[in-house]
Short mmCIF file of C-alpha atoms in Angstrom, two decimals:
data_model
loop_
_atom_site.label_atom_id
_atom_site.label_comp_id
_atom_site.label_asym_id
_atom_site.label_seq_id
_atom_site.Cartn_x
_atom_site.Cartn_y
_atom_site.Cartn_z
CA MET A 10 133.20 115.89 84.67
CA PRO A 11 135.70 113.62 86.49
CA SER A 12 138.30 111.71 84.52
CA SER A 13 137.37 108.29 83.24
CA PRO A 14 139.08 104.97 83.99
CA ILE A 15 138.55 104.19 80.31
CA ASP A 16 141.51 106.47 79.62
CA THR A 17 143.83 104.14 81.57
CA LEU A 18 143.21 101.14 79.32
CA PRO A 19 145.41 100.04 76.38
CA ARG A 20 144.22 101.01 72.89
CA PRO A 21 142.64 99.95 70.58
CA LEU A 22 139.84 99.07 73.04
CA ALA A 23 136.83 96.79 72.55
CA VAL A 24 133.87 96.71 74.93
CA ALA A 25 131.41 93.79 75.13
CA MET A 26 128.10 94.14 76.96
CA HIS A 27 124.67 92.58 77.29
CA ASP A 28 122.99 93.14 80.68
CA ALA A 29 121.92 96.63 81.76
CA GLY A 30 123.90 97.01 85.00
CA ALA A 31 127.43 96.89 83.65
CA ALA A 32 126.35 98.51 80.36
CA ASN A 33 125.15 101.57 82.26
CA MET A 34 128.43 101.82 84.19
CA ILE A 35 130.56 101.37 81.04
CA ALA A 36 128.48 103.90 79.05
CA ALA A 37 128.94 106.52 81.79
CA TRP A 38 132.71 105.96 81.80
CA VAL A 39 132.86 106.17 78.00
CA ALA A 40 130.88 109.43 78.04
CA ALA A 41 133.57 110.92 80.32
CA ALA A 42 136.53 109.45 78.40
CA SER A 43 138.79 111.36 76.05
CA ALA A 44 137.94 108.98 73.17
CA PRO A 45 135.32 106.27 72.56
CA PRO A 46 136.25 102.59 72.28
CA GLU A 47 137.37 101.48 68.85
CA ARG A 48 134.89 98.56 68.82
CA VAL A 49 131.55 98.11 70.62
CA ILE A 50 130.02 94.66 70.91
CA ALA A 51 126.53 95.07 72.35
CA ALA A 52 123.36 93.00 72.41
CA GLY A 53 120.10 92.93 74.34
CA PRO A 54 119.52 95.70 76.91
CA ALA A 55 123.08 96.99 76.40
CA ALA A 56 122.44 97.81 72.73
CA ALA A 57 119.40 99.90 73.66
CA ILE A 58 121.33 101.68 76.42
CA TRP A 59 124.20 102.46 74.06
CA ARG A 60 122.00 103.83 71.29
CA ALA A 61 119.94 105.90 73.74
CA ARG A 62 123.12 107.51 75.05
CA PHE A 63 125.30 107.82 71.96
CA GLY A 64 122.77 107.94 69.11
CA ALA A 65 120.67 105.55 67.05
CA ASP A 66 123.26 105.46 64.28
CA VAL A 67 126.20 104.38 66.44
CA ALA A 68 127.97 101.32 65.02
CA LEU A 69 127.52 98.16 67.10
CA SER A 70 128.86 94.66 66.49
CA ASP A 71 127.14 91.45 67.56
CA ASP A 72 130.22 89.29 66.96
CA ALA A 73 131.66 88.60 70.43
CA ASP A 74 134.61 86.72 68.96
CA ALA A 75 135.81 89.59 66.73
CA LEU A 76 138.72 91.06 68.68
CA ASP A 77 141.24 91.20 65.83
CA GLY A 78 143.48 94.25 66.07
CA MET A 79 142.35 95.08 69.63
CA ALA A 80 144.76 95.58 72.55
CA CYS A 81 142.23 95.40 75.38
CA LEU A 82 138.73 94.11 76.19
CA LEU A 83 136.36 95.69 78.73
CA SER A 84 133.35 93.45 79.34
CA GLY A 85 130.20 93.20 81.43
CA THR A 86 129.43 90.19 83.60
CA GLY A 87 125.73 89.52 83.12
CA TRP A 88 124.01 86.16 83.37
CA ALA A 89 121.39 86.56 80.63
CA SER A 90 123.62 85.76 77.64
CA ASP A 91 127.06 84.39 76.78
CA VAL A 92 128.12 87.46 74.74
CA GLU A 93 130.45 88.84 77.44
CA HIS A 94 131.81 85.39 78.35
CA ARG A 95 132.58 84.58 74.70
CA ALA A 96 134.40 87.88 74.35
CA ARG A 97 136.56 87.07 77.41
CA VAL A 98 137.37 83.65 75.94
CA ALA A 99 138.34 85.33 72.65
CA ALA A 100 140.48 87.89 74.52
CA ALA A 101 142.37 85.09 76.27
CA GLN A 102 142.93 83.29 72.97
CA VAL A 103 144.49 86.35 71.32
CA GLU A 104 146.30 87.25 74.57
CA ILE A 105 145.03 90.81 75.04
CA HIS A 106 144.40 92.53 78.38
CA SER A 107 140.95 91.67 79.75
CA VAL A 108 139.00 93.75 82.28
CA ALA A 109 135.52 92.81 83.53
CA VAL A 110 132.96 95.01 85.30
CA ILE A 111 130.86 93.64 88.19
CA ASP A 112 127.88 95.89 88.88
CA HIS A 113 126.26 93.99 91.77
CA TRP A 114 127.09 92.20 95.01
CA VAL A 115 126.07 88.56 94.44
CA ASN A 116 126.76 85.51 92.27
CA TYR A 117 130.30 86.58 91.43
CA ALA A 118 131.80 83.22 90.46
CA MET A 119 128.96 82.14 88.17
CA ARG A 120 129.40 85.31 86.10
CA PHE A 121 132.62 83.85 84.71
CA GLU A 122 131.44 80.28 84.08
CA ARG A 123 129.51 78.76 81.20
CA ASP A 124 128.89 75.00 80.88
CA GLY A 125 131.55 74.32 83.50
CA ALA A 126 134.24 76.36 81.73
CA VAL A 127 135.68 79.27 83.76
CA GLU A 128 137.24 82.28 82.03
CA LEU A 129 138.53 84.93 84.41
CA PRO A 130 139.75 88.36 83.28
CA ASP A 131 143.10 89.89 84.18
CA CYS A 132 141.38 92.60 86.22
CA ILE A 133 137.94 93.20 87.78
CA TRP A 134 136.43 96.68 88.17
CA VAL A 135 133.79 97.36 90.82
CA GLY A 136 132.13 100.53 92.07
CA ASP A 137 132.23 100.48 95.89
CA ASP A 138 133.96 99.17 99.01
CA ASP A 139 131.49 96.31 99.58
CA ALA A 140 132.03 94.94 96.09
CA VAL A 141 135.81 95.22 96.45
CA ALA A 142 135.74 93.12 99.63
CA ILE A 143 133.57 90.42 98.04
CA ALA A 144 135.59 90.25 94.82
CA ARG A 145 138.93 89.99 96.60
CA VAL A 146 137.69 87.00 98.60
CA GLU A 147 136.15 85.26 95.59
CA PHE A 148 139.00 85.95 93.15
CA PRO A 149 142.28 85.98 95.11
CA THR A 150 144.38 85.59 91.95
CA VAL A 151 142.74 88.43 90.00
CA THR A 152 143.50 92.14 90.37
CA VAL A 153 140.45 93.96 91.78
CA GLU A 154 140.15 97.73 91.38
CA GLN A 155 137.49 100.13 92.67
CA GLN A 156 136.52 102.76 90.10
CA PRO A 157 134.36 105.87 90.57
CA ASN A 158 130.78 104.93 89.76
CA HIS A 159 129.91 107.73 87.34
CA TYR A 160 126.55 106.16 86.49
CA LEU A 161 125.40 106.10 90.12
CA ALA A 162 126.58 109.67 90.68
CA GLU A 163 124.92 111.10 87.56
CA GLN A 164 121.59 109.34 88.17
CA ALA A 165 121.52 110.44 91.84
CA HIS A 166 122.25 114.01 90.74
CA ALA A 167 119.51 113.87 88.11
CA ALA A 168 117.00 112.69 90.74
CA GLY A 169 117.29 115.99 92.58
CA PRO A 170 115.93 116.64 96.09
CA VAL A 171 113.41 114.33 97.73
CA PRO A 172 109.88 115.69 97.01
CA GLU A 173 107.69 116.13 100.12
CA ASP A 174 104.65 114.88 98.17
CA GLY A 175 106.56 112.21 96.28
CA ASP A 176 105.17 108.82 95.31
CA VAL A 177 106.44 105.24 95.50
CA LEU A 178 108.66 103.85 92.76
CA PHE A 179 108.85 100.03 92.61
CA LEU A 180 111.96 98.77 90.78
CA LEU A 181 111.00 95.40 89.34
CA GLU A 182 113.17 92.47 88.37
CA PRO A 183 112.38 88.82 87.56
CA ALA A 184 112.60 86.80 90.78
CA ARG A 185 112.93 83.56 88.76
CA SER A 186 111.27 81.69 91.60
CA ASP A 187 107.80 81.31 93.09
CA TRP A 188 109.24 80.44 96.50
CA GLY A 189 106.81 77.52 96.70
CA LYS A 190 103.71 79.71 96.30
CA ASP A 191 102.78 79.09 92.63
CA ARG A 192 103.03 82.82 91.80
CA PRO A 193 106.07 84.61 90.32
CA GLY A 194 108.14 86.13 93.10
CA GLU A 195 108.05 89.66 91.69
CA PHE A 196 104.25 89.68 91.94
CA GLN A 197 104.45 88.33 95.49
CA ALA A 198 106.73 91.27 96.36
CA LEU A 199 104.24 93.72 94.86
CA ASP A 200 101.40 92.12 96.82
CA TYR A 201 103.49 92.22 99.99
CA LEU A 202 104.12 95.94 99.58
CA MET A 203 100.40 96.61 99.18
CA GLU A 204 99.70 94.55 102.31
CA ARG A 205 102.42 96.15 104.45
CA ARG A 206 102.89 99.69 103.11
CA LYS A 207 101.24 101.34 106.12
CA ALA A 208 103.72 99.59 108.39
CA ALA A 209 106.51 101.12 106.29
CA GLY A 210 105.09 104.62 106.85
CA ILE A 211 103.66 104.99 103.35
CA PRO A 212 100.22 106.69 103.39
CA ALA A 213 97.49 104.51 101.87
CA ASN A 214 96.66 106.92 99.05
CA THR A 215 100.24 107.40 97.86
CA PRO A 216 100.50 106.66 94.11
CA ILE A 217 102.76 103.76 93.13
CA ARG A 218 104.71 103.53 89.88
CA LEU A 219 106.03 100.21 88.58
CA ARG A 220 109.34 100.36 86.68
CA PRO A 221 109.81 97.07 84.79
CA HIS A 222 113.19 95.41 84.36
CA PRO A 223 114.71 95.73 80.86
CA SER A 224 114.14 91.99 80.35
CA ASP A 225 110.44 92.13 81.24
CA PRO A 226 108.11 91.72 78.23
CA ALA A 227 105.78 94.60 77.39
CA GLY A 228 102.44 94.35 79.16
CA LYS A 229 103.63 91.95 81.87
CA PHE A 230 102.32 94.10 84.71
CA ASP A 231 99.23 95.54 83.00
CA PRO A 232 96.76 93.09 84.62
CA TRP A 233 98.23 93.75 88.10
CA ILE A 234 97.99 97.51 87.57
CA ALA A 235 94.38 97.18 86.38
CA GLU A 236 93.52 95.39 89.64
CA HIS A 237 95.18 97.99 91.88
CA PRO A 238 93.84 101.59 91.71
CA GLY A 239 96.49 104.24 92.25
CA THR A 240 99.21 102.28 90.49
CA ALA A 241 100.71 103.00 87.08
CA LEU A 242 103.60 102.05 84.83
CA ASP A 243 106.73 104.21 85.03
CA THR A 244 107.84 105.29 81.57
CA ALA A 245 110.87 107.46 82.37
CA ARG A 246 113.81 106.65 80.11
CA ALA A 247 116.54 107.12 82.74
CA MET A 248 116.67 106.01 86.35
CA GLY A 249 117.38 109.55 87.54
CA SER A 250 114.17 110.82 85.93
CA ALA A 251 112.19 107.96 87.47
CA LEU A 252 113.60 108.74 90.91
CA ALA A 253 112.83 112.46 90.67
CA GLN A 254 109.13 111.99 91.56
CA ALA A 255 109.74 109.39 94.26
CA ARG A 256 109.92 109.72 98.04
CA TRP A 257 110.04 105.96 98.62
CA VAL A 258 111.81 103.43 96.37
CA VAL A 259 110.94 99.75 96.73
CA GLY A 260 112.28 96.58 95.13
CA MET A 261 113.80 93.19 95.87
CA ASN A 262 117.54 93.04 95.12
CA SER A 263 117.85 95.61 92.33
CA ALA A 264 121.06 97.62 92.04
CA GLY A 265 118.72 100.54 91.40
CA LEU A 266 117.93 100.52 95.12
CA VAL A 267 121.54 101.54 95.74
CA VAL A 268 121.16 104.43 93.28
CA ALA A 269 118.05 105.48 95.21
CA LEU A 270 120.00 105.43 98.47
CA GLU A 271 122.60 107.69 96.90
CA ALA A 272 119.75 110.03 95.87
CA GLY A 273 118.55 110.25 99.47
CA ARG A 274 115.29 108.30 99.04
CA THR A 275 113.78 105.98 101.65
CA VAL A 276 114.62 102.53 100.28
CA ILE A 277 112.72 99.33 101.09
CA SER A 278 113.17 95.71 100.07
CA ALA A 279 109.73 94.12 99.75
CA LEU A 280 110.81 90.49 99.76
CA PRO A 281 108.21 88.58 101.79
CA PRO A 282 109.21 86.50 104.84
CA HIS A 283 109.17 83.19 102.94
CA ALA A 284 111.57 84.48 100.24
CA PRO A 285 115.37 84.45 100.50
CA PRO A 286 116.50 87.62 102.32
CA CYS A 287 117.68 90.70 100.44
CA VAL A 288 121.26 90.15 99.30
CA LEU A 289 122.26 93.81 99.07
CA PRO A 290 124.87 94.63 101.74
CA GLN A 291 123.79 98.26 102.27
CA SER A 292 122.46 98.49 105.85
CA ALA A 293 120.37 101.59 105.06
CA ILE A 294 117.91 99.47 103.05
CA THR A 295 114.84 98.67 105.19
CA ARG A 296 113.69 95.07 105.02
CA LEU A 297 109.86 95.22 104.94
CA CYS A 298 109.60 91.79 106.56
CA ASP A 299 111.57 93.07 109.58
CA ILE A 300 109.19 95.94 110.35
#
C-alpha cells in the first residue's frame, strides 16, 4: 500500500466530512496512514462511508465547531451541508492549519462560501492534473497540492477486467433542474439513454443497472424500473463491486465516471442536447448527444 498524505499533516488531526466524494478520498488516505485522525466529524453520506470502512462502532462527532486541542483540520468541500464550512471557520478562529479536499472539477469557489461569507483553507488537495490546473486559477493565493488518489486506484483495481458480456451501469445523481421540460433531469438522462443506446453501440437487450446517488431517497427509481424491462437497481456497496459487472458506464457529471475510465470501461455522458454539456474535463468520456 502506498504511503498516505495523511502522515504529512500536523497532529492531533481532525477531519470533517459530509458529501460522499471527498469522504471516500479521505477514508482511503486514512486507511493507508500510519495512525487514524484523533477526531472525526462526519454527517450524512460521510458517516455511512466511515462506518462501512472502519466499523459500526467507530466514534464520530457531529459538532463541526469542536476543534479544541487539534493542530490541523482536513475537510471535504461538499455543497449539501455546512458541516465542512463551519469546521473551516472554526479552524481559522483557533488558528490551526486547514487543508480542504476537492473531489470534482466544477463549482470550486462556491464550495468555500456560505451566505456570502468566504472561508478558504491554507491548502487545497486534489487528485489529478486537471483539478490542479483549475484550482490554481481559481485560488491564486492558496497552496494547491496534487495527492495520489488512493480511492480511485483501489476502486478501479476492485473492478477487475472488462467483462465481454458485461451490462450497463448508470451512475445517478440529482440534476437539480428540469431544463425546461417539467421532468427531473436525471430521469431525462435515463430516458435519453434508452432512446439512443443503439447509437452508442449498446445492444438492445443489454441489462441496465441503476446506481442511485447517496442523497437519493429509497424507492426514487422504482417506478422507472417497473416501466422498463431489463433494468434493475444496483445494490453493490462499493463502486468497484458495481463496476465489476459493467462493460459500459453511463451518467451525467458523476465523479464515478472518472473511476470507470480508470477501470477501462466505456464511459458515456447521457445528458440530452437541451441540457448543459458535461462538465467533466476527461476527453475519453463520450457525449451521447454528439454521436
